[in-house]
Coordinates of C-alpha atoms in Angstrom, one line a residue:
E1 CA 5.2 1.9 -16.7
S2 CA 5.6 1.5 -20.4
Q3 CA 4.3 2.7 -23.7
E4 CA 2.2 -0.7 -24.0
S5 CA 0.3 0.5 -20.9
Y6 CA -1.3 3.4 -22.8
E7 CA -1.8 1.7 -26.2
G8 CA -5.2 0.3 -24.8
Y9 CA -6.5 3.8 -24.5
S10 CA -5.3 5.1 -28.0
R11 CA -5.8 3.4 -31.2
L12 CA -3.5 5.8 -32.9
L13 CA -0.7 5.1 -30.4
A14 CA -1.2 1.4 -30.8
A15 CA -0.7 1.8 -34.5
L16 CA 2.2 4.1 -34.2
A17 CA 3.9 1.7 -31.7
V18 CA 4.8 -0.6 -34.6
V19 CA 7.5 1.8 -35.6
G20 CA 7.5 4.4 -32.9
H21 CA 10.0 2.7 -30.4
F22 CA 13.5 2.7 -29.5
G23 CA 14.1 -0.6 -31.4
L24 CA 13.9 1.5 -34.6
L25 CA 15.1 4.9 -33.5
V26 CA 18.3 3.9 -31.9
P27 CA 19.5 1.7 -34.9
L28 CA 18.8 4.4 -37.3
A29 CA 20.4 7.1 -35.2
F30 CA 23.4 4.7 -35.1
V31 CA 23.6 4.7 -38.8
G32 CA 23.2 8.4 -38.8
L33 CA 26.3 8.7 -36.5
V34 CA 28.3 6.7 -39.0
V35 CA 26.8 8.6 -42.0
T36 CA 27.8 12.0 -40.3
W37 CA 31.0 11.1 -38.9
A38 CA 32.9 13.4 -41.1
Q39 CA 31.1 16.3 -39.5
R40 CA 32.1 15.1 -35.9
R41 CA 33.7 18.3 -34.9
R42 CA 30.6 20.3 -35.5
L43 CA 28.4 17.8 -33.9
A44 CA 30.6 17.3 -30.8
V45 CA 28.3 19.0 -28.5
L46 CA 25.4 16.8 -29.4
Y47 CA 27.6 13.7 -29.0
A48 CA 28.5 14.9 -25.4
L49 CA 24.8 15.6 -24.6
M50 CA 23.8 12.1 -25.6
A51 CA 26.7 10.4 -23.9
T52 CA 26.3 12.2 -20.7
Y53 CA 22.5 11.7 -20.4
A54 CA 22.7 8.1 -21.6
A55 CA 25.4 7.5 -18.9
S56 CA 23.2 9.0 -16.2
V57 CA 20.3 6.7 -17.1
V58 CA 22.6 3.6 -16.9
L59 CA 23.9 4.7 -13.5
F60 CA 21.0 5.9 -11.8
F61 CA 17.6 4.9 -13.2
I62 CA 16.0 1.7 -14.0
Y63 CA 12.7 2.7 -15.6
A64 CA 12.3 3.0 -19.4
R65 CA 10.6 6.4 -19.3
Y66 CA 13.8 8.0 -18.2
R67 CA 15.1 7.3 -21.9
F68 CA 12.7 9.6 -23.4
P69 CA 14.8 12.9 -23.1
L70 CA 17.2 10.9 -25.5
V71 CA 14.7 11.0 -28.2
P72 CA 15.1 14.6 -29.5
M73 CA 18.9 14.0 -29.4
L74 CA 18.7 10.8 -31.5
L75 CA 16.1 12.1 -34.0
P76 CA 18.5 14.3 -36.0
F77 CA 20.9 11.4 -36.4
A78 CA 18.0 9.1 -37.6
A79 CA 16.9 11.8 -40.0
A80 CA 20.5 11.9 -41.3
A81 CA 20.5 8.2 -41.8
L82 CA 17.2 8.2 -43.9
D83 CA 18.3 11.4 -45.7
N84 CA 21.9 10.6 -46.6
G85 CA 22.3 6.8 -46.0
A86 CA 21.8 5.9 -49.8
A87 CA 24.5 8.5 -50.8
W88 CA 26.8 7.2 -48.1
I89 CA 26.4 3.6 -49.3
R90 CA 27.3 4.5 -52.8
Q91 CA 30.6 6.3 -51.6
A92 CA 31.6 3.9 -48.8
S93 CA 33.9 0.8 -49.3
R94 CA 32.4 -2.6 -49.0
R95 CA 34.4 -3.4 -46.0
R96 CA 33.0 -0.2 -44.2
I97 CA 29.5 -0.9 -45.3
A98 CA 29.9 -4.6 -44.0
L99 CA 31.2 -3.5 -40.6
T100 CA 28.4 -0.7 -40.3
A101 CA 25.8 -3.3 -41.1
A102 CA 27.2 -5.9 -38.6
A103 CA 27.3 -3.1 -35.8
T104 CA 23.9 -1.9 -36.6
A105 CA 22.5 -5.4 -36.4
G106 CA 24.0 -5.8 -32.9
V107 CA 22.5 -2.4 -31.9
T108 CA 19.3 -3.5 -33.2
A109 CA 19.4 -6.8 -31.2
I110 CA 20.2 -4.9 -28.1
T111 CA 17.5 -2.1 -28.4
F112 CA 14.8 -3.9 -30.3
L113 CA 14.3 -7.1 -28.2
P114 CA 12.2 -6.3 -25.2
L115 CA 14.0 -6.9 -21.8
L116 CA 10.8 -7.0 -19.9
D117 CA 7.6 -8.9 -20.7
R118 CA 5.1 -6.4 -22.4
H119 CA 2.2 -8.1 -20.7
G120 CA 3.9 -7.9 -17.5
M121 CA 4.3 -4.3 -17.7
R122 CA 0.6 -3.8 -18.5
A123 CA -0.1 -5.8 -15.4
V124 CA 2.1 -3.5 -13.4
T125 CA 0.2 -0.5 -14.7
E126 CA -3.2 -2.0 -13.9
H127 CA -1.9 -3.0 -10.3
N128 CA -0.7 0.6 -9.7
L129 CA -3.9 2.1 -10.9
G130 CA -5.6 -0.1 -8.4
A131 CA -3.3 0.9 -5.7
A132 CA -4.0 4.6 -6.6
F133 CA -7.8 4.1 -6.5
Q134 CA -7.5 2.3 -3.1
S135 CA -5.5 5.0 -1.6
E136 CA -8.4 7.4 -2.7
G137 CA -10.9 5.2 -0.9
R138 CA -12.5 3.9 -4.3
I139 CA -12.4 0.2 -3.5
D140 CA -14.7 -1.1 -6.1
E141 CA -12.5 0.6 -8.8
A142 CA -9.3 -0.7 -7.2
I143 CA -10.7 -4.3 -7.2
A144 CA -11.5 -3.9 -10.9
H145 CA -7.9 -2.9 -11.8
Y146 CA -6.3 -5.5 -9.5
R147 CA -8.5 -8.2 -11.3
A148 CA -7.5 -6.7 -14.7
A149 CA -3.8 -7.1 -13.8
L150 CA -4.4 -10.8 -12.9
A151 CA -6.3 -11.4 -16.1
I152 CA -3.1 -10.3 -17.9
K153 CA -0.6 -11.9 -15.6
P154 CA -2.2 -14.5 -13.2
D155 CA 1.1 -15.2 -11.4
Y156 CA 1.6 -11.6 -10.5
A157 CA 1.8 -11.9 -6.6
P158 CA 1.6 -8.2 -5.5
A159 CA -1.8 -8.0 -7.3
H160 CA -3.2 -10.9 -5.5
S161 CA -2.0 -9.4 -2.2
N162 CA -3.5 -5.9 -2.9
L163 CA -6.7 -7.5 -4.1
G164 CA -6.9 -9.2 -0.7
A165 CA -6.4 -5.8 1.0
A166 CA -9.2 -4.2 -1.1
L167 CA -11.6 -7.1 -0.5
L168 CA -10.9 -7.0 3.3
A169 CA -11.7 -3.3 3.2
R170 CA -15.0 -4.2 1.6
G171 CA -15.8 -6.7 4.3
E172 CA -15.2 -9.9 2.2
V173 CA -12.9 -11.6 4.6
D174 CA -13.1 -15.2 3.2
A175 CA -12.2 -13.7 -0.3
A176 CA -9.5 -11.8 1.0
V177 CA -8.0 -14.9 2.7
A178 CA -8.1 -16.6 -0.6
A179 CA -6.4 -13.7 -2.5
Y180 CA -3.5 -13.6 0.1
S181 CA -3.2 -17.3 -0.1
A182 CA -2.9 -17.1 -3.9
S183 CA -0.2 -14.5 -3.5
L184 CA 1.8 -16.8 -1.1
A185 CA 1.3 -19.8 -3.4
I186 CA 3.2 -17.9 -6.0
D187 CA 5.7 -16.2 -3.7
P188 CA 6.1 -17.9 -0.3
T189 CA 8.6 -15.3 0.7
F190 CA 6.4 -12.4 0.1
V191 CA 6.5 -10.7 3.6
D192 CA 3.6 -8.3 3.1
A193 CA 1.3 -11.1 2.1
H194 CA 2.3 -13.1 5.1
F195 CA 1.4 -10.1 7.3
N196 CA -1.9 -9.3 5.5
L197 CA -3.0 -12.9 5.4
A198 CA -2.4 -13.0 9.1
N199 CA -4.5 -9.9 9.7
A200 CA -7.4 -11.4 7.5
L201 CA -7.2 -14.7 9.5
V202 CA -7.7 -12.8 12.8
A203 CA -10.7 -11.0 11.1
Q204 CA -12.0 -14.4 10.1
G205 CA -11.8 -15.5 13.7
D206 CA -8.7 -17.8 13.3
P207 CA -6.0 -16.2 15.3
R208 CA -4.1 -19.5 15.7
R209 CA -3.5 -19.9 12.1
A210 CA -2.5 -16.2 12.0
I211 CA 0.4 -16.7 14.4
G212 CA 2.6 -18.6 11.9
H213 CA 2.2 -16.1 9.3
Y214 CA 3.0 -13.1 11.8
E215 CA 6.1 -15.1 12.8
T216 CA 7.2 -15.5 9.3
A217 CA 6.8 -11.7 8.6
L218 CA 8.5 -10.9 11.8
A219 CA 11.5 -13.1 11.0
A220 CA 12.1 -10.9 7.9
S221 CA 11.5 -7.7 9.7
P222 CA 12.4 -8.2 13.4
G223 CA 12.2 -4.5 14.1
A224 CA 8.7 -4.0 12.9
S225 CA 6.6 -2.9 15.9
D226 CA 3.3 -3.3 14.0
I227 CA 3.9 -7.0 13.1
R228 CA 4.9 -7.7 16.6
T229 CA 1.8 -5.9 18.0
N230 CA -0.3 -8.0 15.9
L231 CA 1.4 -11.2 16.8
G232 CA 1.0 -10.3 20.6
L233 CA -2.8 -9.8 20.0
A234 CA -3.1 -13.0 18.2
L235 CA -1.2 -15.0 20.9
L236 CA -3.4 -13.4 23.5
S237 CA -6.6 -14.4 21.4
S238 CA -5.2 -17.9 21.4
G239 CA -4.9 -18.3 25.0
R240 CA -1.2 -17.7 25.2
A241 CA -1.3 -14.7 27.4
D242 CA 2.2 -14.7 28.8
D243 CA 3.6 -15.0 25.1
G244 CA 1.2 -12.2 23.9
L245 CA 2.1 -9.8 26.7
R246 CA 5.8 -10.4 26.0
E247 CA 5.4 -9.6 22.3
L248 CA 3.5 -6.5 23.0
E249 CA 6.1 -5.3 25.5
R250 CA 8.8 -5.9 22.9
A251 CA 6.8 -3.9 20.4
V252 CA 6.6 -1.0 22.9
Q253 CA 10.3 -1.2 23.4
L254 CA 10.9 -1.0 19.7
A255 CA 8.6 1.9 19.1
P256 CA 8.1 3.9 22.5
R257 CA 5.9 6.3 20.6
A258 CA 3.6 4.0 18.5
A259 CA 0.1 4.5 19.9
P260 CA -1.3 1.4 18.4
S261 CA 1.3 -0.7 20.3
L262 CA 0.9 1.3 23.6
R263 CA -2.9 0.9 23.4
A264 CA -2.7 -2.8 22.7
L265 CA -0.4 -3.4 25.5
G266 CA -2.6 -1.2 27.8
E267 CA -5.8 -3.0 26.9
A268 CA -4.0 -6.4 27.2
L269 CA -2.8 -5.8 30.7
A270 CA -6.3 -4.6 31.8
S271 CA -7.8 -7.8 30.3
Q272 CA -5.2 -9.9 32.3
G273 CA -6.4 -8.2 35.6
R274 CA -3.8 -5.5 35.7
P275 CA -5.8 -2.4 35.1
A276 CA -3.5 0.1 36.9
D277 CA -0.6 -1.0 34.7
G278 CA -2.9 -0.9 31.7
I279 CA -4.0 2.7 32.4
V280 CA -0.4 3.7 32.5
Y281 CA 0.2 2.6 28.9
L282 CA -3.2 3.8 27.7
R283 CA -2.4 7.4 29.1
R284 CA 0.9 7.2 27.1
A285 CA -1.1 6.2 24.0
V286 CA -3.4 9.3 24.4
E287 CA -0.4 11.6 24.9
T288 CA 1.3 10.2 21.8
A289 CA -1.6 10.3 19.7
P290 CA -4.0 13.2 21.1
T291 CA -6.2 13.3 17.9
D292 CA -6.7 9.6 17.9
G293 CA -10.4 8.7 19.3
S294 CA -9.7 5.1 19.5
A295 CA -6.9 5.7 22.1
Y296 CA -9.3 7.8 24.2
Y297 CA -11.9 5.1 23.9
A298 CA -9.6 2.4 25.2
L299 CA -8.5 4.5 28.2
G300 CA -12.1 5.5 29.0
R301 CA -13.4 1.9 28.8
V302 CA -10.6 0.7 31.1
L303 CA -11.2 3.7 33.6
R304 CA -15.0 2.8 33.7
E305 CA -14.3 -0.8 34.3
S306 CA -12.0 -0.1 37.0
G307 CA -14.4 2.2 38.7
Q308 CA -12.8 5.5 37.9
T309 CA -16.1 6.9 36.6
D310 CA -15.3 10.8 36.6
A311 CA -12.0 10.2 34.8
A312 CA -13.7 7.7 32.4
I313 CA -16.3 10.3 31.4
I314 CA -13.6 12.8 30.6
A315 CA -11.8 10.3 28.3
L316 CA -14.9 9.1 26.7
R317 CA -16.1 12.5 25.9
A318 CA -12.8 13.2 24.3
A319 CA -13.3 9.9 22.3
L320 CA -16.6 11.1 21.1
A321 CA -15.0 14.4 19.8
R322 CA -12.2 12.7 17.7
P323 CA -12.2 10.4 14.8
P324 CA -12.7 7.5 14.5
V325 CA -15.8 7.4 16.6
D326 CA -16.7 3.8 17.5
V327 CA -20.5 3.3 18.1
G328 CA -19.2 1.6 21.4
V329 CA -18.2 5.0 22.8
Y330 CA -21.9 6.1 23.1
N331 CA -22.7 3.1 25.0
D332 CA -19.8 3.1 27.4
L333 CA -20.1 6.9 28.0
A334 CA -23.9 6.3 28.8
I335 CA -23.0 3.7 31.4
A336 CA -20.6 6.0 33.1
L337 CA -23.1 8.9 32.9
A338 CA -25.8 6.7 34.3
S339 CA -23.6 5.6 37.3
S340 CA -23.1 9.4 38.0
G341 CA -26.9 10.1 37.8
A342 CA -26.9 11.8 34.4
L343 CA -29.9 9.6 33.2
D344 CA -31.1 12.0 30.4
E345 CA -27.9 12.4 28.7
A346 CA -27.2 8.6 29.1
E347 CA -30.6 7.9 27.5
S348 CA -29.8 10.3 24.5
L349 CA -26.5 8.7 23.9
L350 CA -28.0 5.1 23.8
V351 CA -30.7 6.2 21.4
T352 CA -27.9 7.6 19.2
A353 CA -26.0 4.3 19.5
L354 CA -29.1 2.4 18.3
R355 CA -29.7 4.8 15.5
E356 CA -26.1 4.3 14.3
Q357 CA -26.2 0.4 14.8
P358 CA -29.8 -0.8 15.2
G359 CA -28.5 -4.3 16.2
F360 CA -26.5 -3.2 19.1
N361 CA -28.2 -5.4 21.7
E362 CA -26.1 -4.3 24.6
A363 CA -27.0 -0.6 24.1
R364 CA -30.6 -1.7 23.7
Q365 CA -30.6 -3.5 27.1
N366 CA -28.9 -0.5 28.7
L367 CA -31.4 1.9 27.3
G368 CA -34.2 -0.2 28.8
A369 CA -32.3 -0.2 32.2
V370 CA -31.9 3.7 32.0
R371 CA -35.5 4.2 31.2
A372 CA -36.6 2.0 34.0
R373 CA -34.4 3.9 36.4
R374 CA -35.8 7.2 35.1
R375 CA -39.3 6.0 35.7
A376 CA -38.5 4.9 39.1
T377 CA -36.6 8.0 40.1
P378 CA -38.9 10.8 41.7
R379 CA -38.7 14.2 39.8

């Protein structure tokens, strides 16, 4: 993001930064242009290169790093100023020297004074490092860099928001809610923070508070099916079934091939006593995302609960063969298999479920029931 971002990693760079910047190079190069003006015909190509590239930076780029290719074009003129400046002063008129000095002062003011906060740019770098680590799944390192960004710039809203995401990924729901809230205290219009805070509130078990934040995010992005899907689920969890189903249906209308929206609507319809309608959307979710184990799991669970055991077994086996594998798949598939008489495999699946999650009480109860049936079944 800026040279200052790297000075913390290099003492040499930090020392050279006192003079090694555009605030010194550009004024010197300007003086060099004046000093070498008599040779303008010979240097016309270099003038054209500088002017063309500088214009492209102004027109198309906003980041300071895009100025760097100008450095080798400016260096010869800066060198000319240092080499020939004294001789030029001896020969030039006082008026010309005064005009050049005034113009150089103006150029210095434009290029030497920073347009952006030096500390702010370092905070941006720390924040982006955190985002890079988080994308690699290195959550602890991401959190460290987000906190470093906030130590430099405590009012940097994106760092608070991304810190919340990293804390939520680590299971620290309350801390995530606090981080998102801090982000919104700084920037109440930060749409991503509203959406993320709502998700954290749902994870915290407070869907009613989440609804307002989802609605704020949705007002800014009315075509976002993911926001509308999560709003629908929060409404359902808050007891507003009709409103929740309506939002989920709108989400599917906005993104007919979005598997999460299809799955959410299918499960919601099934939970509201409409399993046949729910299965239609869950099958569409599976067709849309054939490698998504969660879509198959949702379909298999609803099929099993609606008494379609054979179809449920097929769907749950598919869920078991695709990531992400929820530990509940073992339990539901075991129930379906036990219903069809495959007690040995059902027992094996329940043992696996308890090995993966020792506190899975439903699986423990089902294992006891399956073993009791096996003992009572003549061989």
